[in-house]
Amino acid sequence: DAGITQSPRHKVTETGTPVTLRCHQTENHRYMYWYRQDPGHGLRLIHYSYGVKDTDKGEVSDGYSVSRSKTEDFLLTLESATSSQTSVYFCAISAGGPSGNTIYFGEGSWLTVV
Amino acid sequence: AQSVTQLGSHVSVSEGALVLLRCNYSSSVPPYLFWYVQYPNQGLQLLLKYTSAATLVKGINGFEAEFKKSETSFHLTKPSAHMSDAAEYFCAVSEGGGSNYKLTFGKGTLLTVNP
């Protein structure tokens, strides 16, 4: 357990509405990530953060924005949700250990855009 | 750019049989390689990782993987499958080392274990 909590875990929203997913961590990790998972695509990196107010784009960042105003929270926002953004979203953190850093994932947020 | 190819989107084995899940990678620098497992409706759990130390890496639940640079492969094996191994498995590569791993994932292999 890497102390990652995602909310909401499940959400249904309408096309064109804004949606924010929250990732909360309790262990003060510097690096945080948002991935989306789609059948046949594996997981793809949306955005990541390397510190408070320090973020960068990943492979599939179009249509998404992020914010990190506190170490423990990393927010993913869909400004105007589209059906193509129906997906499972995973937050992850990079945590150190005896054999170096490892990426740990949260339990996921299921988002359906209708 | 880094990439991962998992050969076989679905692998079916009998309980007690060898499990072999194939992963080939492409990377312009020495890679860091990972295998994750995902059970239904759950997040991803790390099975094992390669970070340029020993080429044979042992992980949890009896799994191991061997890094073969000449073949650009990192195949996952387990000598004897158990029903509880049924899950989806993902191979991932990162060219970034240190603390900031930006993982590129394969498309996944669904493992079915038959009694």
mmCIF file of C-alpha atoms in Angstrom:
data_model
loop_
_atom_site.group_PDB
_atom_site.id
_atom_site.type_symbol
_atom_site.label_atom_id
_atom_site.label_comp_id
_atom_site.label_asym_id
_atom_site.label_seq_id
_atom_site.Cartn_x
_atom_site.Cartn_y
_atom_site.Cartn_z
ATOM 1 C CA ASP A 1 0.000 0.000 0.000
ATOM 2 C CA ALA A 2 1.662 3.224 -1.153
ATOM 3 C CA GLY A 3 -0.900 5.475 0.510
ATOM 4 C CA ILE A 4 -2.662 6.552 -2.692
ATOM 5 C CA THR A 5 -6.334 7.435 -2.681
ATOM 6 C CA GLN A 6 -8.274 8.299 -5.808
ATOM 7 C CA SER A 7 -11.658 10.023 -5.866
ATOM 8 C CA PRO A 8 -14.208 9.576 -7.129
ATOM 9 C CA ARG A 9 -13.828 5.887 -7.836
ATOM 10 C CA HIS A 10 -16.752 5.861 -10.243
ATOM 11 C CA LYS A 11 -18.373 8.702 -12.135
ATOM 12 C CA VAL A 12 -20.843 9.098 -14.962
ATOM 13 C CA THR A 13 -20.965 12.509 -16.577
ATOM 14 C CA GLU A 14 -22.420 14.143 -19.644
ATOM 15 C CA THR A 15 -20.528 15.275 -22.708
ATOM 16 C CA GLY A 16 -19.330 18.834 -22.378
ATOM 17 C CA THR A 17 -19.238 18.972 -18.600
ATOM 18 C CA PRO A 18 -16.049 19.559 -16.614
ATOM 19 C CA VAL A 19 -14.729 16.726 -14.494
ATOM 20 C CA THR A 20 -11.977 16.677 -11.889
ATOM 21 C CA LEU A 21 -10.345 13.563 -10.543
ATOM 22 C CA ARG A 22 -8.326 13.751 -7.373
ATOM 23 C CA CYS A 23 -5.271 11.797 -6.335
ATOM 24 C CA HIS A 24 -4.193 12.049 -2.732
ATOM 25 C CA GLN A 25 -1.022 10.603 -1.247
ATOM 26 C CA THR A 26 0.011 10.469 2.363
ATOM 27 C CA GLU A 27 3.760 9.874 2.129
ATOM 28 C CA ASN A 28 5.186 13.083 0.678
ATOM 29 C CA HIS A 29 6.388 11.605 -2.629
ATOM 30 C CA ARG A 30 7.757 14.075 -5.139
ATOM 31 C CA TYR A 31 6.714 12.408 -8.385
ATOM 32 C CA MET A 32 3.072 11.771 -9.258
ATOM 33 C CA TYR A 33 1.501 10.575 -12.490
ATOM 34 C CA TRP A 34 -1.859 10.222 -14.223
ATOM 35 C CA TYR A 35 -2.394 7.344 -16.642
ATOM 36 C CA ARG A 36 -5.441 6.206 -18.553
ATOM 37 C CA GLN A 37 -6.184 2.581 -19.377
ATOM 38 C CA ASP A 38 -8.137 1.509 -22.439
ATOM 39 C CA PRO A 39 -8.649 -1.970 -23.895
ATOM 40 C CA GLY A 40 -5.990 -2.777 -26.453
ATOM 41 C CA HIS A 41 -3.832 0.194 -25.455
ATOM 42 C CA GLY A 42 -2.451 -0.721 -22.083
ATOM 43 C CA LEU A 43 -1.771 2.320 -19.923
ATOM 44 C CA ARG A 44 -0.763 5.657 -21.377
ATOM 45 C CA LEU A 45 0.748 8.607 -19.522
ATOM 46 C CA ILE A 46 -1.403 11.746 -19.505
ATOM 47 C CA HIS A 47 0.538 14.157 -17.277
ATOM 48 C CA TYR A 48 3.034 13.960 -14.486
ATOM 49 C CA SER A 49 4.322 16.184 -11.717
ATOM 50 C CA TYR A 50 7.793 16.515 -10.229
ATOM 51 C CA GLY A 51 6.862 18.882 -7.436
ATOM 52 C CA VAL A 52 4.409 21.504 -6.285
ATOM 53 C CA LYS A 53 3.345 23.543 -9.327
ATOM 54 C CA ASP A 54 5.759 21.577 -11.517
ATOM 55 C CA THR A 55 3.990 19.498 -14.131
ATOM 56 C CA ASP A 56 4.615 18.248 -17.637
ATOM 57 C CA LYS A 57 2.772 16.545 -20.458
ATOM 58 C CA GLY A 58 2.747 12.879 -21.219
ATOM 59 C CA GLU A 59 1.842 10.908 -24.300
ATOM 60 C CA VAL A 60 -1.904 11.678 -24.381
ATOM 61 C CA SER A 61 -2.325 15.082 -22.753
ATOM 62 C CA ASP A 62 -4.752 16.712 -25.213
ATOM 63 C CA GLY A 63 -8.039 17.558 -23.500
ATOM 64 C CA TYR A 64 -6.581 17.258 -20.010
ATOM 65 C CA SER A 65 -5.052 19.657 -17.533
ATOM 66 C CA VAL A 66 -3.490 19.054 -14.137
ATOM 67 C CA SER A 67 -2.659 20.990 -11.031
ATOM 68 C CA ARG A 68 -0.565 20.358 -7.973
ATOM 69 C CA SER A 69 -0.853 23.063 -5.348
ATOM 70 C CA LYS A 70 0.125 20.779 -2.484
ATOM 71 C CA THR A 71 2.561 17.884 -2.352
ATOM 72 C CA GLU A 72 -0.153 15.446 -1.404
ATOM 73 C CA ASP A 73 -2.736 16.264 -4.093
ATOM 74 C CA PHE A 74 -2.545 15.899 -7.865
ATOM 75 C CA LEU A 75 -5.711 16.864 -9.738
ATOM 76 C CA LEU A 76 -6.658 15.825 -13.254
ATOM 77 C CA THR A 77 -9.264 17.966 -15.009
ATOM 78 C CA LEU A 78 -11.216 17.306 -18.149
ATOM 79 C CA GLU A 79 -12.344 20.812 -19.101
ATOM 80 C CA SER A 80 -15.116 19.582 -21.383
ATOM 81 C CA ALA A 81 -15.561 15.833 -21.262
ATOM 82 C CA THR A 82 -15.951 13.856 -24.480
ATOM 83 C CA SER A 83 -16.981 10.258 -25.063
ATOM 84 C CA SER A 84 -13.406 9.422 -26.077
ATOM 85 C CA GLN A 85 -12.366 10.216 -22.522
ATOM 86 C CA THR A 86 -14.431 7.351 -21.154
ATOM 87 C CA SER A 87 -11.702 5.315 -19.528
ATOM 88 C CA VAL A 88 -10.171 4.075 -16.318
ATOM 89 C CA TYR A 89 -7.796 6.611 -14.819
ATOM 90 C CA PHE A 90 -4.928 5.610 -12.581
ATOM 91 C CA CYS A 91 -2.852 7.807 -10.377
ATOM 92 C CA ALA A 92 0.670 6.666 -9.552
ATOM 93 C CA ILE A 93 3.589 7.754 -7.413
ATOM 94 C CA SER A 94 7.301 7.051 -7.539
ATOM 95 C CA ALA A 95 8.585 5.798 -4.220
ATOM 96 C CA GLY A 96 12.078 4.797 -3.126
ATOM 97 C CA GLY A 97 13.154 1.491 -1.722
ATOM 98 C CA PRO A 98 16.146 -0.805 -1.214
ATOM 99 C CA SER A 99 16.408 -1.504 -4.949
ATOM 100 C CA GLY A 100 15.649 1.988 -6.146
ATOM 101 C CA ASN A 101 12.416 3.728 -7.009
ATOM 102 C CA THR A 102 9.254 1.949 -8.012
ATOM 103 C CA ILE A 103 5.998 3.198 -9.475
ATOM 104 C CA TYR A 104 2.966 2.370 -7.355
ATOM 105 C CA PHE A 105 -0.585 2.717 -8.627
ATOM 106 C CA GLY A 106 -3.841 3.706 -7.038
ATOM 107 C CA GLU A 107 -7.019 1.667 -7.373
ATOM 108 C CA GLY A 108 -8.363 3.592 -10.350
ATOM 109 C CA SER A 109 -11.234 5.905 -11.202
ATOM 110 C CA TRP A 110 -13.824 4.650 -13.679
ATOM 111 C CA LEU A 111 -15.161 7.529 -15.772
ATOM 112 C CA THR A 112 -18.022 7.188 -18.224
ATOM 113 C CA VAL A 113 -18.927 10.125 -20.480
ATOM 114 C CA VAL A 114 -22.407 9.815 -21.993
ATOM 115 C CA ALA B 1 11.498 6.754 -28.290
ATOM 116 C CA GLN B 2 10.815 3.807 -26.082
ATOM 117 C CA SER B 3 8.219 1.163 -26.857
ATOM 118 C CA VAL B 4 7.062 -2.241 -25.672
ATOM 119 C CA THR B 5 5.572 -5.145 -27.584
ATOM 120 C CA GLN B 6 3.833 -7.954 -25.761
ATOM 121 C CA LEU B 7 3.419 -10.974 -27.984
ATOM 122 C CA GLY B 8 0.030 -12.550 -27.511
ATOM 123 C CA SER B 9 -2.893 -10.618 -26.095
ATOM 124 C CA HIS B 10 -4.236 -13.817 -24.551
ATOM 125 C CA VAL B 11 -2.325 -16.807 -23.184
ATOM 126 C CA SER B 12 -4.035 -19.908 -21.844
ATOM 127 C CA VAL B 13 -2.259 -22.559 -19.768
ATOM 128 C CA SER B 14 -3.252 -25.509 -17.639
ATOM 129 C CA GLU B 15 -2.768 -25.441 -13.903
ATOM 130 C CA GLY B 16 0.735 -26.670 -13.127
ATOM 131 C CA ALA B 17 2.095 -25.832 -16.577
ATOM 132 C CA LEU B 18 4.853 -23.366 -17.404
ATOM 133 C CA VAL B 19 3.821 -19.751 -17.816
ATOM 134 C CA LEU B 20 5.707 -17.746 -20.447
ATOM 135 C CA LEU B 21 4.644 -14.193 -21.246
ATOM 136 C CA ARG B 22 6.712 -12.451 -23.883
ATOM 137 C CA CYS B 23 7.897 -8.852 -23.868
ATOM 138 C CA ASN B 24 10.200 -7.096 -26.296
ATOM 139 C CA TYR B 25 11.252 -3.507 -25.874
ATOM 140 C CA SER B 26 12.823 -0.694 -27.811
ATOM 141 C CA SER B 27 14.918 1.910 -26.074
ATOM 142 C CA SER B 28 17.644 4.315 -27.128
ATOM 143 C CA VAL B 29 19.352 4.110 -23.745
ATOM 144 C CA PRO B 30 19.816 1.297 -21.225
ATOM 145 C CA PRO B 31 16.282 0.578 -20.118
ATOM 146 C CA TYR B 32 14.554 0.013 -16.838
ATOM 147 C CA LEU B 33 11.994 -2.765 -17.276
ATOM 148 C CA PHE B 34 8.979 -3.750 -15.246
ATOM 149 C CA TRP B 35 6.238 -6.358 -15.096
ATOM 150 C CA TYR B 36 2.937 -5.497 -13.456
ATOM 151 C CA VAL B 37 -0.112 -7.665 -12.764
ATOM 152 C CA GLN B 38 -3.691 -6.452 -12.707
ATOM 153 C CA TYR B 39 -6.572 -8.395 -11.212
ATOM 154 C CA PRO B 40 -10.124 -7.492 -12.288
ATOM 155 C CA ASN B 41 -11.277 -4.043 -11.174
ATOM 156 C CA GLN B 42 -8.029 -3.362 -9.341
ATOM 157 C CA GLY B 43 -4.946 -1.267 -9.807
ATOM 158 C CA LEU B 44 -1.587 -2.524 -11.018
ATOM 159 C CA GLN B 45 0.739 -4.390 -8.707
ATOM 160 C CA LEU B 46 4.462 -4.604 -9.340
ATOM 161 C CA LEU B 47 5.707 -8.152 -9.952
ATOM 162 C CA LEU B 48 9.352 -7.365 -10.578
ATOM 163 C CA LYS B 49 11.713 -4.836 -12.113
ATOM 164 C CA TYR B 50 15.089 -4.728 -13.853
ATOM 165 C CA THR B 51 17.340 -1.756 -13.184
ATOM 166 C CA SER B 52 20.699 -2.852 -14.649
ATOM 167 C CA ALA B 53 21.752 -5.124 -11.824
ATOM 168 C CA ALA B 54 21.333 -8.916 -12.202
ATOM 169 C CA THR B 55 19.874 -9.963 -15.554
ATOM 170 C CA LEU B 56 17.689 -12.636 -13.937
ATOM 171 C CA VAL B 57 15.152 -10.913 -11.746
ATOM 172 C CA LYS B 58 12.981 -12.713 -9.230
ATOM 173 C CA GLY B 59 9.657 -11.259 -8.250
ATOM 174 C CA ILE B 60 6.649 -12.008 -6.149
ATOM 175 C CA ASN B 61 4.357 -15.037 -6.456
ATOM 176 C CA GLY B 62 7.098 -17.223 -7.980
ATOM 177 C CA PHE B 63 7.551 -15.151 -11.137
ATOM 178 C CA GLU B 64 10.886 -14.277 -12.663
ATOM 179 C CA ALA B 65 12.119 -12.510 -15.800
ATOM 180 C CA GLU B 66 15.390 -12.470 -17.677
ATOM 181 C CA PHE B 67 16.800 -9.383 -19.344
ATOM 182 C CA LYS B 68 18.423 -10.273 -22.670
ATOM 183 C CA LYS B 69 20.009 -7.241 -24.255
ATOM 184 C CA SER B 70 20.930 -9.038 -27.497
ATOM 185 C CA GLU B 71 17.297 -10.009 -28.009
ATOM 186 C CA THR B 72 15.828 -6.816 -26.493
ATOM 187 C CA SER B 73 13.571 -9.082 -24.473
ATOM 188 C CA PHE B 74 12.299 -9.301 -20.923
ATOM 189 C CA HIS B 75 10.069 -12.395 -20.862
ATOM 190 C CA LEU B 76 8.144 -13.333 -17.721
ATOM 191 C CA THR B 77 8.069 -16.949 -16.557
ATOM 192 C CA LYS B 78 6.694 -19.085 -13.782
ATOM 193 C CA PRO B 79 7.457 -22.813 -13.620
ATOM 194 C CA SER B 80 4.023 -23.930 -12.463
ATOM 195 C CA ALA B 81 0.813 -21.974 -13.000
ATOM 196 C CA HIS B 82 -1.745 -21.622 -10.251
ATOM 197 C CA MET B 83 -5.387 -20.701 -10.630
ATOM 198 C CA SER B 84 -4.708 -17.499 -8.712
ATOM 199 C CA ASP B 85 -2.292 -16.356 -11.456
ATOM 200 C CA ALA B 86 -5.203 -15.634 -13.784
ATOM 201 C CA ALA B 87 -4.967 -11.904 -14.453
ATOM 202 C CA GLU B 88 -3.727 -9.385 -16.980
ATOM 203 C CA TYR B 89 0.001 -8.777 -17.153
ATOM 204 C CA PHE B 90 1.712 -5.643 -18.396
ATOM 205 C CA CYS B 91 5.317 -5.119 -19.394
ATOM 206 C CA ALA B 92 6.669 -1.574 -19.169
ATOM 207 C CA VAL B 93 9.870 0.272 -20.025
ATOM 208 C CA SER B 94 11.322 3.544 -18.803
ATOM 209 C CA GLU B 95 14.301 5.364 -20.233
ATOM 210 C CA GLY B 96 14.293 7.688 -17.256
ATOM 211 C CA GLY B 97 16.106 6.391 -14.251
ATOM 212 C CA GLY B 98 16.544 7.634 -10.758
ATOM 213 C CA SER B 99 13.273 8.764 -9.285
ATOM 214 C CA ASN B 100 11.236 9.823 -12.306
ATOM 215 C CA TYR B 101 10.075 6.773 -14.172
ATOM 216 C CA LYS B 102 7.872 7.679 -17.124
ATOM 217 C CA LEU B 103 6.600 4.275 -18.047
ATOM 218 C CA THR B 104 5.607 3.138 -21.509
ATOM 219 C CA PHE B 105 3.387 0.074 -21.294
ATOM 220 C CA GLY B 106 2.692 -2.804 -23.590
ATOM 221 C CA LYS B 107 -0.917 -3.561 -24.448
ATOM 222 C CA GLY B 108 -1.140 -6.359 -21.928
ATOM 223 C CA THR B 109 -1.479 -10.137 -21.955
ATOM 224 C CA LEU B 110 -4.481 -11.786 -20.379
ATOM 225 C CA LEU B 111 -3.484 -15.034 -18.693
ATOM 226 C CA THR B 112 -6.113 -17.734 -18.304
ATOM 227 C CA VAL B 113 -5.365 -20.771 -16.135
ATOM 228 C CA ASN B 114 -7.445 -23.872 -16.807
ATOM 229 C CA PRO B 115 -8.042 -26.518 -14.136
#
